[in-house]
CSV table of C-alpha atoms in Angstrom, one decimal:
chain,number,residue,atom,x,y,z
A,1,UNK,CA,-53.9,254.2,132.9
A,2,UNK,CA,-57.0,253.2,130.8
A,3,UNK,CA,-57.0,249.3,130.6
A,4,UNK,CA,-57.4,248.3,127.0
A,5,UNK,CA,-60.2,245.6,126.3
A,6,UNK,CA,-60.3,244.1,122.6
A,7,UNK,CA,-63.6,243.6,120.9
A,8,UNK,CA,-65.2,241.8,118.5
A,9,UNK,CA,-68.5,241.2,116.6
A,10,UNK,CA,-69.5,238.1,115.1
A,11,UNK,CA,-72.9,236.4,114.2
A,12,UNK,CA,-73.7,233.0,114.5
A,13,UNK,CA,-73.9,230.8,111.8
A,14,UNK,CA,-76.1,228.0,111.1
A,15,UNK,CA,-72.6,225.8,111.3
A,16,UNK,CA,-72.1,227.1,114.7
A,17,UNK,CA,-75.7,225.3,115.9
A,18,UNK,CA,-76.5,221.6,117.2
A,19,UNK,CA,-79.8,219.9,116.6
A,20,UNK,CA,-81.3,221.7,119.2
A,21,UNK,CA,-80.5,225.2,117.4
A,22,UNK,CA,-77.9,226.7,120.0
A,23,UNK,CA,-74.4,227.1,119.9
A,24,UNK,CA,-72.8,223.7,120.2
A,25,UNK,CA,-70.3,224.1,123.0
A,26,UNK,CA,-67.3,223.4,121.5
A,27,UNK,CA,-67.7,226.0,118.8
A,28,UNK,CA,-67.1,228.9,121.6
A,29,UNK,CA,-63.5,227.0,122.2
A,30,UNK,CA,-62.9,227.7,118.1
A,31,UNK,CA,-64.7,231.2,118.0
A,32,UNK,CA,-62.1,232.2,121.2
A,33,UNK,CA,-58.9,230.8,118.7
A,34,UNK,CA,-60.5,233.1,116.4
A,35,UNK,CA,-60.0,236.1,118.8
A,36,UNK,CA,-57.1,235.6,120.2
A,37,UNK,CA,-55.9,235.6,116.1
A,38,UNK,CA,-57.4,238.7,115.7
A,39,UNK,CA,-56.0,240.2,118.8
A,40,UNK,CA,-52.5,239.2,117.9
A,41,UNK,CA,-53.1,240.3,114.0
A,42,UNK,CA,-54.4,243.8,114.9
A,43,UNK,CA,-53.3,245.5,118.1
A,44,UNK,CA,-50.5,243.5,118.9
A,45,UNK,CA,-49.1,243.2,115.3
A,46,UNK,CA,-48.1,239.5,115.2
A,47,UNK,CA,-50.3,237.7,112.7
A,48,UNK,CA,-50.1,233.9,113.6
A,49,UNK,CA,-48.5,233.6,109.6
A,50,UNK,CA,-45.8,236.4,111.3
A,51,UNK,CA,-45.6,233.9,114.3
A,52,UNK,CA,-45.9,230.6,112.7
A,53,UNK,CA,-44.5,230.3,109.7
A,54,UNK,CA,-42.2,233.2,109.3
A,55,UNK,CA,-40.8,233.4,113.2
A,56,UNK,CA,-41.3,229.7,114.0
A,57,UNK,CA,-43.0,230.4,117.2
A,58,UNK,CA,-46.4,229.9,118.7
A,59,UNK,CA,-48.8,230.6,121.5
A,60,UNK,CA,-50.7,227.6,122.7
A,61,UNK,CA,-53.5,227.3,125.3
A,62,UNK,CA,-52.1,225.8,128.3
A,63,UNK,CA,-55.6,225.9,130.5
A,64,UNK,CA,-59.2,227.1,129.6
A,65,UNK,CA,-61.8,227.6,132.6
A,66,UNK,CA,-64.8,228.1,130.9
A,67,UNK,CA,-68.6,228.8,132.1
A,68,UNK,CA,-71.6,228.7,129.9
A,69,UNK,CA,-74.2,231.1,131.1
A,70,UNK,CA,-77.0,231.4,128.5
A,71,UNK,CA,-77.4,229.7,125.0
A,72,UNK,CA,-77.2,231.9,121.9
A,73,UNK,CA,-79.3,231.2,118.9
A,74,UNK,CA,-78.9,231.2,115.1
A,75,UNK,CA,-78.1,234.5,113.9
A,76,UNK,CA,-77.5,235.9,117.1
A,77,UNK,CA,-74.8,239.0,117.2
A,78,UNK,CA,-72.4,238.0,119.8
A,79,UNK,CA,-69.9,240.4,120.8
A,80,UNK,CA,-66.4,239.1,122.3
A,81,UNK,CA,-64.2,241.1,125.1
A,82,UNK,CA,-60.5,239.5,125.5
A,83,UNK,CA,-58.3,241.1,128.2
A,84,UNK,CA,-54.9,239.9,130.2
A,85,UNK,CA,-55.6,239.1,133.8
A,86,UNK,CA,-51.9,238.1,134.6
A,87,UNK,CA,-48.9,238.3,131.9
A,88,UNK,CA,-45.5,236.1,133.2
A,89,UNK,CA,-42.6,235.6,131.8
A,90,UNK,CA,-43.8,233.1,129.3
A,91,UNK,CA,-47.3,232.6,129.9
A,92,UNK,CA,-50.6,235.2,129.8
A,93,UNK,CA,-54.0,234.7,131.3
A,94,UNK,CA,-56.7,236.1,129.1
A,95,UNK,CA,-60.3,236.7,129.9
A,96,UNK,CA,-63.5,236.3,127.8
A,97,UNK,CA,-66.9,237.4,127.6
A,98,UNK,CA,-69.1,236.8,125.1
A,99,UNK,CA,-72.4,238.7,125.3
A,100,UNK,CA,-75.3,239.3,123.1
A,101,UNK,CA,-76.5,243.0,123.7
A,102,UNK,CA,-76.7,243.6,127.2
A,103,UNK,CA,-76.7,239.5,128.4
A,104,UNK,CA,-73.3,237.6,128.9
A,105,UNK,CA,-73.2,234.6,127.2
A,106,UNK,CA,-70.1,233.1,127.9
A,107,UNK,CA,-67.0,233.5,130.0
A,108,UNK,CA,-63.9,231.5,129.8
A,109,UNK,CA,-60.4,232.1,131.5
A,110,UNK,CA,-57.8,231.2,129.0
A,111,UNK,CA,-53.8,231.0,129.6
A,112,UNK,CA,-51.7,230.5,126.6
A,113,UNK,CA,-47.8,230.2,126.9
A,114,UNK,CA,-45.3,231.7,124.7
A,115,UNK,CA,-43.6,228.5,122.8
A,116,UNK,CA,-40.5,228.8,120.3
A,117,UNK,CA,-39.0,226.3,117.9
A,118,UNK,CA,-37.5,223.8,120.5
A,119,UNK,CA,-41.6,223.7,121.4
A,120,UNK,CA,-40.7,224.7,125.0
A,121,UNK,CA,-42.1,228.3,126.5
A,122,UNK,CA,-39.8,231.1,126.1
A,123,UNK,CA,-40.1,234.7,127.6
A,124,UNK,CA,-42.2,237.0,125.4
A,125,UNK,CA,-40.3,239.6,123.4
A,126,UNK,CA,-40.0,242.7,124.5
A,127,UNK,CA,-41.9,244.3,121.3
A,128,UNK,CA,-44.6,241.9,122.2
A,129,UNK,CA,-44.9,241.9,125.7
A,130,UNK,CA,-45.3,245.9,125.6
A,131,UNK,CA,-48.2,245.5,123.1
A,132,UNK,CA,-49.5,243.3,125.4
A,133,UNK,CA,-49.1,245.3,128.5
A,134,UNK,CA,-52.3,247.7,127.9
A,135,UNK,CA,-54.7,245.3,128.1
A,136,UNK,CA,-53.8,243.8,131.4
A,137,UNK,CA,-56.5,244.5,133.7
A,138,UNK,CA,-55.3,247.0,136.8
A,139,UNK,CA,-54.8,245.0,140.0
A,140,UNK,CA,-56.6,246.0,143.3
């Protein structure tokens, strides 16, 4: 089975640079959020409005590893990979990579947990956890 990776394309905005015209760290942490939205908006068809406001559920981060490897620049076409390096019962690891043609940029390990209404972690649906299940990379 062909592991699924999720991609996306984004260009950096003058919003997203400090004073010294890269991307200011944090703004990776917000541009990963943004992802992880998109992932659960398109292939895993749970938009965070499905999950939030209509289901009363949510997936926070838990932990972030992250490692900055190279500075992007204003206007710079970053390109973000997201795939599952572990899914539990109520938890899932994601990884990151943000490159810029054919240099990474960024990698972060991410683990975001599965929390309903009582705000305590709960085991993934089953309709969810299958849509999740491609992505998780093969172990060896």
């Amino acid at each position: 089975m062909t592991v699924q990776v999720f991609t996306s394309e984004r260009r950096v905005r003058f919003a997203d640079c400090d004073a010294a015209g890269i991307v200011f760290f944090p703004r990776y942490f917000e541009m990963l959020n943004g992802v992880v939205e998109d992932w659960f908006a398109g292939p895993l068809e749970a938009s965070f409005r499905e999950l939030h406001v209509n289901r009363h559920v949510s997936v926070p981060t838990a932990a972030v590893e992250a490692r900055f490897i190279a500075p992007s620049r204003l206007e710079d076409v970053l390109t973000f990979a997201l795939s599952v390096t572990r899914l539990g019962g109520a938890s899932c690891t994601l990884r990151h990579r943000i490159s810029a043609g054919a240099d990474l940029r960024f990698e972060a390990i991410q683990t975001i947990v599965y929390v309903g209404e009582s705000l305590k972690p709960e085991p993934w649906p089953d309709a969810l956890r299958a849509r999740i299940a491609p992505f998780v990379e093969s172990v060896s």
